[in-house]
Coordinates of C-alpha atoms in Angstrom, one line a residue:
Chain A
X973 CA 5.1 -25.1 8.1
X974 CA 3.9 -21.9 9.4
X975 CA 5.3 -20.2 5.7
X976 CA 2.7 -22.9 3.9
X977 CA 0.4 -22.1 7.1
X978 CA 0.3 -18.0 6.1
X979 CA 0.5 -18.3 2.3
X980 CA -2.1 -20.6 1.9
X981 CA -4.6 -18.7 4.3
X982 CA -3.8 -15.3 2.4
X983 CA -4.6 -17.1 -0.7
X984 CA -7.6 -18.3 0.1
X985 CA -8.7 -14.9 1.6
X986 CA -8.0 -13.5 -1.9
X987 CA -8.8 -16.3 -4.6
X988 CA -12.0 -17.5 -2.5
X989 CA -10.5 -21.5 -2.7
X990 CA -10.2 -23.1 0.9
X991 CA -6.8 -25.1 0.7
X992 CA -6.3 -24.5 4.7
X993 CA -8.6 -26.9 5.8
X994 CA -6.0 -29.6 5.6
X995 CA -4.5 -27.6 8.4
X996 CA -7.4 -27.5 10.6
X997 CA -9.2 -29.0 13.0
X998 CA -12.1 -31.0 11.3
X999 CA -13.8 -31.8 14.7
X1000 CA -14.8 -28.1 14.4
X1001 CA -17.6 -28.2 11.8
X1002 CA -18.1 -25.5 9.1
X1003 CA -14.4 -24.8 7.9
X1004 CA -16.0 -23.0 4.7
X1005 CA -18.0 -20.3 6.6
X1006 CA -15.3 -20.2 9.3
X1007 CA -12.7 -19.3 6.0
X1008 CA -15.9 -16.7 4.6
X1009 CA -15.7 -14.7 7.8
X1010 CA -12.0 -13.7 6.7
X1011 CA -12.3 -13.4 3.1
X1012 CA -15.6 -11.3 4.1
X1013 CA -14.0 -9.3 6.6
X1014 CA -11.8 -8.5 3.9
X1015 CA -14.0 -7.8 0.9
X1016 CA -16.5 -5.7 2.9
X1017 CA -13.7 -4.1 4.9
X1018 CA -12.3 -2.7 1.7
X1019 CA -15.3 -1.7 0.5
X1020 CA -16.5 0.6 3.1
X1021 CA -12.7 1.9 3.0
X1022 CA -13.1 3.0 -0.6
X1023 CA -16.8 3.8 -0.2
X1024 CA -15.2 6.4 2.4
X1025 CA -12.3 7.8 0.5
X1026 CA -14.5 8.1 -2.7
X1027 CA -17.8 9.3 -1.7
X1028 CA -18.1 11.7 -4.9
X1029 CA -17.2 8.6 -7.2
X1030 CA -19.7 6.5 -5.6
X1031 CA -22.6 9.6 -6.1
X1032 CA -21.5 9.6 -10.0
X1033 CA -21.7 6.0 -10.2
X1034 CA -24.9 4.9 -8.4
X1035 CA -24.6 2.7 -4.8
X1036 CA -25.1 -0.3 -6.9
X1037 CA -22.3 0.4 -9.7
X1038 CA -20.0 1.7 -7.6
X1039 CA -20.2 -1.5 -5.2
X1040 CA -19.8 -3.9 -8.4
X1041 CA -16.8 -2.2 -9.9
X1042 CA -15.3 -1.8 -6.2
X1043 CA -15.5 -5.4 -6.1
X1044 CA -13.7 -5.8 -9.3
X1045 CA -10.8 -3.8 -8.5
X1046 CA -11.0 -5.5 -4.6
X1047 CA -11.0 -8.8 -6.1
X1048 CA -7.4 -7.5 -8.3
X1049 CA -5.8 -5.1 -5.8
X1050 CA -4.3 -6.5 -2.6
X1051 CA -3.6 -4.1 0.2
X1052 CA 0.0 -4.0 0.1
X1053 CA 0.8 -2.5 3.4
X1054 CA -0.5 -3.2 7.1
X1055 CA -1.7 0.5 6.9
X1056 CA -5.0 0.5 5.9
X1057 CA -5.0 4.4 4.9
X1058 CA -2.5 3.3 1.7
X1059 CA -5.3 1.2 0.1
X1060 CA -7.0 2.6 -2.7
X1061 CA -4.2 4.6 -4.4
X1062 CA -4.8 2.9 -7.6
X1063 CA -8.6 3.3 -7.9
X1064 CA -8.8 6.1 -10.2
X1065 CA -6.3 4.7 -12.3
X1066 CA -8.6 1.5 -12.1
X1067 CA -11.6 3.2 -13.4
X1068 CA -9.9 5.8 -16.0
X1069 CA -9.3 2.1 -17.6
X1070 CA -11.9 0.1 -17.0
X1071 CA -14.4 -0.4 -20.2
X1072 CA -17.7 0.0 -19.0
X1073 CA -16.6 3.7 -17.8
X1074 CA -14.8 4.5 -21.2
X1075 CA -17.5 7.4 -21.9
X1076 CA -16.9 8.6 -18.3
X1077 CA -13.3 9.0 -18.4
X1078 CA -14.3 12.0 -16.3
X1079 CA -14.8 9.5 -13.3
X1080 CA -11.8 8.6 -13.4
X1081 CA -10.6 12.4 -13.0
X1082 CA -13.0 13.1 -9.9
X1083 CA -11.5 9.8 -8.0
X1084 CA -7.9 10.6 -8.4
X1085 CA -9.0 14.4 -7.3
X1086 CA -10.9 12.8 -3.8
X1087 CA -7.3 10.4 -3.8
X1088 CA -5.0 13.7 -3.6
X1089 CA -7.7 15.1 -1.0
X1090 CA -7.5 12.3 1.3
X1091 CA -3.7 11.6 0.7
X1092 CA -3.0 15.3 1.3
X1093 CA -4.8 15.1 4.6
X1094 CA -3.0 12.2 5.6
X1095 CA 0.3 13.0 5.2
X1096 CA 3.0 14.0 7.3
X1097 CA 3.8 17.1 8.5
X1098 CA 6.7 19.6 7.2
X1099 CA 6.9 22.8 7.6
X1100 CA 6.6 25.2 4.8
X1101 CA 8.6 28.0 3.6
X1102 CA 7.6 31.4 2.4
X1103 CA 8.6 33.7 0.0
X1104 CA 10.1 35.8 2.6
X1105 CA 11.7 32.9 4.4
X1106 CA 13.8 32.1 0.8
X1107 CA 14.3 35.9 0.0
X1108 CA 16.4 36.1 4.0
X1109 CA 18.2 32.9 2.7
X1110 CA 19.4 33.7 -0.1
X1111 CA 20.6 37.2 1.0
X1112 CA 22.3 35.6 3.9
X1113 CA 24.5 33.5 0.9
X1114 CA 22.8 30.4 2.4
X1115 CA 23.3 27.3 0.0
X1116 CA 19.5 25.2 -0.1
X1117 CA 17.1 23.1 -1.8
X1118 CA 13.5 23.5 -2.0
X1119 CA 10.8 20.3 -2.1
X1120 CA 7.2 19.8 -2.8
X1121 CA 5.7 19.8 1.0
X1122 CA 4.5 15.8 1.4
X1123 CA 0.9 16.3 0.9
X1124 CA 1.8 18.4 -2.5
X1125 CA 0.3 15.7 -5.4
X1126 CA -0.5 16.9 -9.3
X1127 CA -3.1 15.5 -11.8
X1128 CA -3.6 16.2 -15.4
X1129 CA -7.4 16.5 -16.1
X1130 CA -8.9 16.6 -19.3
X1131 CA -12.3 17.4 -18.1
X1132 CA -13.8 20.2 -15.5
X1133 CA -13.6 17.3 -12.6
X1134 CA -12.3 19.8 -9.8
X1135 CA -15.4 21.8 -10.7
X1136 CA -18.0 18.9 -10.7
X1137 CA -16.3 17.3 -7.5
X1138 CA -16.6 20.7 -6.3
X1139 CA -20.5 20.7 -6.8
X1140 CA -21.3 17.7 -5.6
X1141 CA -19.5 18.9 -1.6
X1142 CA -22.5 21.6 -1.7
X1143 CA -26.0 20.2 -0.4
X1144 CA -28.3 20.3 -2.5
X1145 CA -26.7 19.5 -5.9
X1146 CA -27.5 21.7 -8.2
X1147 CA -26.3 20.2 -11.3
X1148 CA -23.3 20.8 -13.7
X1149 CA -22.2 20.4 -17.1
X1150 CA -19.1 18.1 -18.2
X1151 CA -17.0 19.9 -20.6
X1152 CA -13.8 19.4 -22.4
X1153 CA -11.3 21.8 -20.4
X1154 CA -7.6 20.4 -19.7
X1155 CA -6.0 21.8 -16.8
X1156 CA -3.3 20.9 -14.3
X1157 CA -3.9 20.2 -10.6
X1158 CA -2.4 20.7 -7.6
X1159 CA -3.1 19.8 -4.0
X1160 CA -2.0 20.3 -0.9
X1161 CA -1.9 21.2 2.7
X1162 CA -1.5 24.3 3.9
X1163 CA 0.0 25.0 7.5
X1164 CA -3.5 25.4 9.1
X1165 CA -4.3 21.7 8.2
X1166 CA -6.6 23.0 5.2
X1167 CA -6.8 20.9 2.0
X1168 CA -6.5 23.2 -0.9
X1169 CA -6.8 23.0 -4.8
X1170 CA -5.2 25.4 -7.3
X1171 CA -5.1 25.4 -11.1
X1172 CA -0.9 25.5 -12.2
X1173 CA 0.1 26.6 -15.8
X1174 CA 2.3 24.0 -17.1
X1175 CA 5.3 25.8 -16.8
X1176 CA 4.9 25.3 -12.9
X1177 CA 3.3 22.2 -13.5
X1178 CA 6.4 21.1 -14.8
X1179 CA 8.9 22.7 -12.7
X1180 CA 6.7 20.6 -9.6
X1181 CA 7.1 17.9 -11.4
X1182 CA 10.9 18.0 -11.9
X1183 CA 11.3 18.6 -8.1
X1184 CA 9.2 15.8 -7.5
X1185 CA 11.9 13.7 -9.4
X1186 CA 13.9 14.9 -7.0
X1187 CA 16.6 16.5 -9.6
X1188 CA 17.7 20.1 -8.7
X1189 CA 15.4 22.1 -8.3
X1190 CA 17.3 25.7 -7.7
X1191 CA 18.2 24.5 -11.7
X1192 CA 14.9 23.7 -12.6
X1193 CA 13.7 26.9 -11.3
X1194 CA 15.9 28.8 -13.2
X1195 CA 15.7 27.3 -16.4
X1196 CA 12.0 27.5 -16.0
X1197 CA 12.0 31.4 -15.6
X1198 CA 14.4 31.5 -18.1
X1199 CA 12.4 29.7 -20.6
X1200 CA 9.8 31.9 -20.3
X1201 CA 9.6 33.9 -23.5
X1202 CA 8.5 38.0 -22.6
X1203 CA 8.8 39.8 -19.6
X1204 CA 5.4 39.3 -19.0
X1205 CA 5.1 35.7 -19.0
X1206 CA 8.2 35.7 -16.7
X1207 CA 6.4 38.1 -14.3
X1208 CA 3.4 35.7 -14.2
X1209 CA 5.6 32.8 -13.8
X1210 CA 7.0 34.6 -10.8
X1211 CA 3.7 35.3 -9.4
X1212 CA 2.1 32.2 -9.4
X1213 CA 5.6 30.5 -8.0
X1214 CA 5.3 33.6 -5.0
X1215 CA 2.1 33.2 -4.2
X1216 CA 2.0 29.2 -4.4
X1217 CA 5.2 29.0 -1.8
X1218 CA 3.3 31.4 0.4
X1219 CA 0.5 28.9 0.1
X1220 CA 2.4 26.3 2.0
X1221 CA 3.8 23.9 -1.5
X1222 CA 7.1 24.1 -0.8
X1223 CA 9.2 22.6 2.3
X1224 CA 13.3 23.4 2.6
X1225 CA 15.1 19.5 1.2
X1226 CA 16.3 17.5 3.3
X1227 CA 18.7 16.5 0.7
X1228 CA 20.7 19.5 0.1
Chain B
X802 CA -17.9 16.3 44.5
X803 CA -16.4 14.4 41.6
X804 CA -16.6 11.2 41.7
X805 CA -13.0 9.3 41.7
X806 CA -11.7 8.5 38.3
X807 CA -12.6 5.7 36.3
X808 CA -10.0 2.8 35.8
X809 CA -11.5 2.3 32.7
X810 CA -11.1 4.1 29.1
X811 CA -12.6 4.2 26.0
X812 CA -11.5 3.3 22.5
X813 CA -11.5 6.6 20.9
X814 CA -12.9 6.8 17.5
X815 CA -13.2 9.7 15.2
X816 CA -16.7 10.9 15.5
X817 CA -16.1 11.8 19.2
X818 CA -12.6 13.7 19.1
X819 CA -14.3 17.2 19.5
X820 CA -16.9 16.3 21.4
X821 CA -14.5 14.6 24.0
X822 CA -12.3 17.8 24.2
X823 CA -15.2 20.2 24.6
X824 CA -17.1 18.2 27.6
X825 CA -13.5 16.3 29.2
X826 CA -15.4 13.4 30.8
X827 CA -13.2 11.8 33.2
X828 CA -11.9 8.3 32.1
X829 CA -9.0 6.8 32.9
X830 CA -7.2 6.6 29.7
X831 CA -8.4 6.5 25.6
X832 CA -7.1 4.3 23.3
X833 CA -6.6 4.9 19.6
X834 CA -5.8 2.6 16.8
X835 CA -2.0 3.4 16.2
X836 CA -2.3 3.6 12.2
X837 CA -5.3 5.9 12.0
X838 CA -2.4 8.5 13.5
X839 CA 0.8 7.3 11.2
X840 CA 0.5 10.6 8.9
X841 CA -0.1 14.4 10.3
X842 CA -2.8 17.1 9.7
X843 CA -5.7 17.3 11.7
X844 CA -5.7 14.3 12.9
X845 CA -2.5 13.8 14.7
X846 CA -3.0 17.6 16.0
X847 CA -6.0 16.4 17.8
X848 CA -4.5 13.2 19.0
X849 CA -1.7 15.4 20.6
X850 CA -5.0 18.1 21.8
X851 CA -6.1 14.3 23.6
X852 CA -2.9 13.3 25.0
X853 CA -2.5 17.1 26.5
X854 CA -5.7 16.0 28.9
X855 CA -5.9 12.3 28.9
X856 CA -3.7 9.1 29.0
X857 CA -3.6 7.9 25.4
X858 CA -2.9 4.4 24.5
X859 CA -1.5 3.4 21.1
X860 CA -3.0 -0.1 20.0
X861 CA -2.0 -1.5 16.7
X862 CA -3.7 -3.6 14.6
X863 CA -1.5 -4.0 11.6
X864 CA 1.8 -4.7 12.6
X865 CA 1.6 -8.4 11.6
X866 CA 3.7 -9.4 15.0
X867 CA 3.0 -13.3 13.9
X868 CA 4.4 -13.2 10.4
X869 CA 6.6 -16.1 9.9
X870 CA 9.1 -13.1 8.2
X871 CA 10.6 -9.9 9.7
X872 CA 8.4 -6.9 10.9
X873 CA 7.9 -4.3 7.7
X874 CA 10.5 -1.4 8.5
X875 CA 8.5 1.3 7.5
X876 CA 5.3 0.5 9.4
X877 CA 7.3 -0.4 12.6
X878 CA 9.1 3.2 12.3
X879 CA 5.9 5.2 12.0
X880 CA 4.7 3.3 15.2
X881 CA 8.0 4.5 16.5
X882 CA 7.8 8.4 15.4
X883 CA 3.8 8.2 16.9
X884 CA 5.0 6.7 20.2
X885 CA 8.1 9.2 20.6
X886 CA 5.3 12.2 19.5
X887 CA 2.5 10.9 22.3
X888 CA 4.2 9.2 25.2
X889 CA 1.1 6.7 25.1
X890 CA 0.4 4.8 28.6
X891 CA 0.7 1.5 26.9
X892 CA 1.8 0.2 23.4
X893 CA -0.7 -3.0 22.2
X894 CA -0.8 -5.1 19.0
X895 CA -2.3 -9.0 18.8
X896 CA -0.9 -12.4 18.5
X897 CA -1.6 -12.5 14.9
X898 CA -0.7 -12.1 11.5
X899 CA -2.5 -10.2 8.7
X900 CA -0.1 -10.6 5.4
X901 CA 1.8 -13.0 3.8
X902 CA 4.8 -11.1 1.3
X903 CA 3.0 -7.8 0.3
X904 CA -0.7 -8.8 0.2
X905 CA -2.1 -8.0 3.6
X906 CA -5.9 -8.2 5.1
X907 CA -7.6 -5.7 7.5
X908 CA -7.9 -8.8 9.7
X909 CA -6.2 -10.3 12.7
X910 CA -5.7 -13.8 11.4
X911 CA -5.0 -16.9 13.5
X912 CA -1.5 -18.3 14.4
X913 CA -1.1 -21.7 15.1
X914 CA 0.0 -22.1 18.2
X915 CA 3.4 -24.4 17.8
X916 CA 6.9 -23.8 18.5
X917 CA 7.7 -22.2 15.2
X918 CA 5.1 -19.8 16.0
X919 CA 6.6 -18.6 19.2
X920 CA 9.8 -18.4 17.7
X921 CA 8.5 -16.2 15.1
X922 CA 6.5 -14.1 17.6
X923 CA 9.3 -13.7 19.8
X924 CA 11.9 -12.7 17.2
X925 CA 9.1 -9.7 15.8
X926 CA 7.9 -8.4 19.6
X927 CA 11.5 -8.4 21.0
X928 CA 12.5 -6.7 17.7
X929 CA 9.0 -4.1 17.6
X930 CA 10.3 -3.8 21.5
X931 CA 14.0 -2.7 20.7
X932 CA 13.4 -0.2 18.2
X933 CA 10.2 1.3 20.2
X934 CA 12.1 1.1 23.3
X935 CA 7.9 -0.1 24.5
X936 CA 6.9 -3.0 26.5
X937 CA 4.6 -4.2 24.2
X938 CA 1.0 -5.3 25.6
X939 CA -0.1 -8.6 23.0
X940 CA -3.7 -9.5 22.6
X941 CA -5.7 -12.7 22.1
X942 CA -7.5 -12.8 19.0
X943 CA -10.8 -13.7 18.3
X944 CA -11.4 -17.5 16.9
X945 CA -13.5 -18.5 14.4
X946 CA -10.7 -21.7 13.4
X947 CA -8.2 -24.1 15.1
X948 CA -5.5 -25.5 13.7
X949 CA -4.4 -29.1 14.2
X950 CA -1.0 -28.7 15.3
X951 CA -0.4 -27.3 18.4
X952 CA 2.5 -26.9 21.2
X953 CA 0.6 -24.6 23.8
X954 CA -2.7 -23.9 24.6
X955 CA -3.5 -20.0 23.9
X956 CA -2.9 -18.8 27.5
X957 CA 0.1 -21.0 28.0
X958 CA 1.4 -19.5 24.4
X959 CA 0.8 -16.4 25.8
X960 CA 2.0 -16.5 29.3
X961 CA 5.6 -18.2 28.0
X962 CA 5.7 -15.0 25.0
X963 CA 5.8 -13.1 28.2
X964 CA 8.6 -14.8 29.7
X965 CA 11.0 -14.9 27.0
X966 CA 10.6 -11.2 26.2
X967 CA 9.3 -9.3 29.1
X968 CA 6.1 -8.3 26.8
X969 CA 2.5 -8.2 28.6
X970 CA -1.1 -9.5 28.0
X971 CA -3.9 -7.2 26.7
X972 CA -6.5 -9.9 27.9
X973 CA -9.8 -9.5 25.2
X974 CA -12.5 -11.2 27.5
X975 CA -15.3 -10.6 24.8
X976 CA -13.1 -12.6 22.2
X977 CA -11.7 -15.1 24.7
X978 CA -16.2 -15.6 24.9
X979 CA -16.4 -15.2 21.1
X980 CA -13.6 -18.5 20.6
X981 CA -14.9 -20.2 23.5
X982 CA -18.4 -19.9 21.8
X983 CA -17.1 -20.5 18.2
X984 CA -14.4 -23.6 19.3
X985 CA -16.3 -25.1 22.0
X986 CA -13.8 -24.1 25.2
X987 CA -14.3 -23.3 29.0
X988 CA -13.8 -19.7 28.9
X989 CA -13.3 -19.4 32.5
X990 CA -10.4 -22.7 32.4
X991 CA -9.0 -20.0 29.9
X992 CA -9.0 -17.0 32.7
X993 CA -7.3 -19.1 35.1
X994 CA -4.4 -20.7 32.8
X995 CA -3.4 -16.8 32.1
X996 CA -0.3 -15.8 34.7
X997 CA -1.7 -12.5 36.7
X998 CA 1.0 -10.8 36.7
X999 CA 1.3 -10.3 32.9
X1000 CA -1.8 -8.8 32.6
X1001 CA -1.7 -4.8 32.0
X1002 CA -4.7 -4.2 30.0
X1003 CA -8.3 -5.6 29.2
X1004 CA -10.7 -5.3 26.8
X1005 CA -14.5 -5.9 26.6
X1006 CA -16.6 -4.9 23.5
X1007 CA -20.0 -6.3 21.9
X1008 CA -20.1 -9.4 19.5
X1009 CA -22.8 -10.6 16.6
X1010 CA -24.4 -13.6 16.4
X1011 CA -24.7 -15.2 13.2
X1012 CA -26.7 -18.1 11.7
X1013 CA -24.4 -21.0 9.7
X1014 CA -26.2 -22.9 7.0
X1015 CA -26.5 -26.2 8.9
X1016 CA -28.5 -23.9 12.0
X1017 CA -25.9 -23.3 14.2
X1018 CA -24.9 -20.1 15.6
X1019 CA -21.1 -18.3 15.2
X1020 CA -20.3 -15.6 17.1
X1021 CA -18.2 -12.8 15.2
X1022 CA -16.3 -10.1 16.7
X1023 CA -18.0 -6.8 15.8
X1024 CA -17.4 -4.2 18.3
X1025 CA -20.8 -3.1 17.3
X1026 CA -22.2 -3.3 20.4
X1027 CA -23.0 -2.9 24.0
X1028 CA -20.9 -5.8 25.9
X1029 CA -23.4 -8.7 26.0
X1030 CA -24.1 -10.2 29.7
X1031 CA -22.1 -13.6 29.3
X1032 CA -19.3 -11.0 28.5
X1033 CA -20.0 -8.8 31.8
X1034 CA -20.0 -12.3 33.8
X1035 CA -16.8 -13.4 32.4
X1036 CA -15.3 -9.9 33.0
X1037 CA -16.3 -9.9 36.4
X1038 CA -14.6 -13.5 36.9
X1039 CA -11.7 -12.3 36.0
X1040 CA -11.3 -9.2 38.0
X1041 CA -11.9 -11.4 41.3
X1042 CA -8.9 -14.0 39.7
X1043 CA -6.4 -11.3 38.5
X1044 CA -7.7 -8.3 40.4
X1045 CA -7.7 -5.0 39.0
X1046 CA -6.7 -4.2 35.6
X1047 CA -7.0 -1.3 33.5
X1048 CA -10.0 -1.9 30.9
X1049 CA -11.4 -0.8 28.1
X1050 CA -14.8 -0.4 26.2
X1051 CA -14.1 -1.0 22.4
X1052 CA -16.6 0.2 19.6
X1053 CA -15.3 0.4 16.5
X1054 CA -18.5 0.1 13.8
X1055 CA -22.3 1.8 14.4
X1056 CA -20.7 3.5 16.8
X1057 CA -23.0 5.2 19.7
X1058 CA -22.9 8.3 21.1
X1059 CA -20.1 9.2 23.2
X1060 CA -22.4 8.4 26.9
X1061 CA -23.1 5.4 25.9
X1062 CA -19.7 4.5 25.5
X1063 CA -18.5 6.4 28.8
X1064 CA -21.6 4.4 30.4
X1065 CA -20.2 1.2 29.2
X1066 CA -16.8 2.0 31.0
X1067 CA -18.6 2.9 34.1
X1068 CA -20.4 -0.4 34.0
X1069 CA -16.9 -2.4 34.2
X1070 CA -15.5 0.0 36.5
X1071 CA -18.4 -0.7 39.3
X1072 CA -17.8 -3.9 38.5
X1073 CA -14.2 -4.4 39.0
X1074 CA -14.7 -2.2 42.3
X1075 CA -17.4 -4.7 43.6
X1076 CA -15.4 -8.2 42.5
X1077 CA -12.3 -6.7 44.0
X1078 CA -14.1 -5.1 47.2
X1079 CA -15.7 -8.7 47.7
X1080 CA -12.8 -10.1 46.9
X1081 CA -10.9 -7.9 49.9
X1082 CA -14.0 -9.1 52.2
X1083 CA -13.1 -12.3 51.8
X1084 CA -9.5 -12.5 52.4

């Protein structure tokens, strides 16, 4: 009984039907409302959540159109942990496909870049090593594995998003113009607790994405170098892998 | 001179962290809602900043303790890693659930109060308790619903949880108002039904009053306000039946400015020093 009991009040929380009232006490009058505070506690709690987490969304969308296509993806998404914090996750995804914002795919972009934001300052803490701190390892002969620091995340954007959601964190807005400009993204937190975006070549892009599959990475690293095809590009490769690990994007794996 | 600390605390919300470690006011303990602090960064570096100059308590509010299922692993070992990083004074969640499978609601959603009940929220605190190594403090939700079937009574439900595994009560006297209001109890017969001696904690906060469609009023849960005077009465009869007991001033949306909070908790504190002065008169 208290399975039915559970199921059948998460269901009506979610579908808006009100099969609990069989279970209830009908002596207390109103059973409707009573159910609406719940499923309104709900809807409106989730609504401020994401109003929170995407406040550069909502200022590209209007109040109005951001709160109606909030409520669509509220009345589809279930929160699918008791932490609050993981709601959301699937929002930019939610827009980048929803039709009435196909000729603002760029929305889409500018969400997932305020998701990695708010994930990166939410995530646990590790600490990072630096280029110095792998150079004394490997001269010591010490065997290890490097992994994306927790709050590391990567986007592909097709449009200048990090630069518009960069414009619209400066008071007043001064206005910028969407272009056509694809670009990989990476976010993170560095060891001071500041979130931080950087533009990857796809080289690393893809090395970072490797690691994140959690394959080796010591052999993704050195295949990426070695796929490099002059001197030069290798140097640059190096560069931007140097001066990204002293950034804080890399953590020693637990797994090796 | 100082004036003695408070025995009462605050529920400690974002927009006051720096402003509470610049000025220190002195309050018996804050209290923090256990998932805002599951990840790092700033965050949990100011939480430990807190703990480094006041008591901290952890109170959770999506564990899910009445789930007819197990506790979720992961959430109940990230409230383990906090506790082990803070040391909090007490360790709090409700006699609720909030999910059924993996759909869950930012709510704290009604258990009926029946045998299969207790054995579910008996099997989920003793286990939260084992792997926290934490007496656990439960609270008693607000009430907008009651369900027909029913073994216990909510302070009997309550007082017997206790018993069969050594948990505590966080005794909520603005929602034991808000259900006596909304389900048509004595609040005060629900005071005295609750066993003393498991009360650790208590909480008082500020409700809204809302208009049904057939006229009458409901009373929601808010914690968007100053404690309302039926509330302060309430509180103050059950200081004078239990005596003493930590509390705590919760304020969790429109949230005022950090004196009027620390006003608030010096409001119950004068209070529980008069009911339990008179109290001493007396005996």
């Amino acid at each position: 009984m208290l399975e039915t009991i559970q199921k059948t009040l998460i269901e009506d929380i979610h579908n808006v039907s009100r099969n609990l009232a069989p279970y209830l006490d009908e002596s207390i009058a109103n059973i409707g409302a009573r159910i609406d505070i719940f499923a309104n506690n709900r809807k409106f709690g989730h609504l401020d959540l994401l109003a929170s987490i995407y406040p550069t969304t909502k200022q590209l969308l209007g109040e109005d159109f951001f709160d109606a296509i909030a409520k669509d993806f509220i009345a589809g998404s279930a929160q699918a942990s008791g932490n609050r914090h993981e709601y959301g996750s699937d929002f930019a995804r939610f827009l980048a496909s929803h039709s009435r914002l196909e000729k603002m795919q760029y929305v889409g972009e500018v969400a997932a870049i305020e998701w990695m934001q708010f994930g990166a300052s939410l995530a646990d803490d590790a600490a990072a090593i630096t280029i110095g701190e792998i150079a004394v390892k490997m001269e010591a002969g010490e065997v290890f594995g490097l992994a994306l620091h927790p709050s590391a995340a990567i986007i592909e954007c097709k449009y200048n998003s990090l630069e518009i959601w960069q414009a619209h964190q400066k008071l007043p807005f001064e206005g910028i113009e969407l272009q056509a400009s694809k670009s990989n993204l990476l976010c993170w937190r560095d060891q001071d607790g500041e979130v931080l975006f950087s533009k990857i070549s796809d080289d690393f892009s893809n090395l970072l994405l490797i690691s994140q599959l959690k394959t080796d990475f010591g052999v993704a690293l050195s295949e990426a170098i070695l796929s490099q095809e002059s001197s030069s590009e290798t140097t640059i490769f190096q560069t931007e892998f140097a001066q990204l690990t002293d950034a804080g994007i890399f953590t020693i794996s637990k797994e090796n | 001179m100082n004036s003695p600390p408070l025995n009462c605390g605050i529920g400690l919300r974002a927009p006051h962290v720096t402003e509470l470690l610049t000025t220190l006011p002195r309050l018996a303990f804050v209290e923090v809602h256990s998932e805002n602090y599951f990840g790092g960064g700033l965050a949990r570096k100011q939480l430990l900043e807190v703990r480094q100059n006041y008591q901290v308590s952890l109170h959770g509010v999506g564990l899910s303790l009445g789930r007819f299922d197990a506790l979720d692993e992961k959430h109940i070992n990230s409230l383990k890693k906090l506790i082990d990083d803070i040391d909090p004074l007490y360790v709090s969640d409700h006699l609720s659930f909030s999910n059924f499978g993996n759909a869950h609601v930012p709510d704290l959603l009604p258990v009926p109060l029946t045998n299969e009940a207790m054995a579910a929220m008996v099997r989920n605190v003793s286990k939260a308790q084992e792997i926290t190594k934490r007496r656990f403090l439960i609270e008693n939700p607000s009430n907008y619903v009651r369900y027909k079937l029913a073994d216990y009574s909510e302070p009997q439900f309550l007082n017997e949880l206790c018993q069969k595994t050594d948990c505590g009560i966080l005794l909520d006297v603005n929602n034991i108002a808000v259900s006596a209001h909304n389900l048509g109890n004595n609040p005060r017969e629900y005071i005295d039904a609750v066993d003393a001696k498991f009360v650790g904690e208590i909480h008082l906060a500020g409700y809204q009053i809302n208009q049904l469609a057939d006229g009458s009023d409901i009373i929601i849960d808010t914690h968007g306000n100053k404690v309302f005077d039926d509330v302060w009465a309430l509180y103050e009869y059950t200081i004078a039946k239990l005596g003493k007991v930590p509390t705590l001033i919760e304020w969790d949306c429109d949230i005022p400015t950090l004196d009027i909070l620390i006003a608030e908790a010096a409001r119950a504190d004068a209070i529980a020093n008069a009911a339990t002065n008179e109290a001493l008169a007396y005996a």
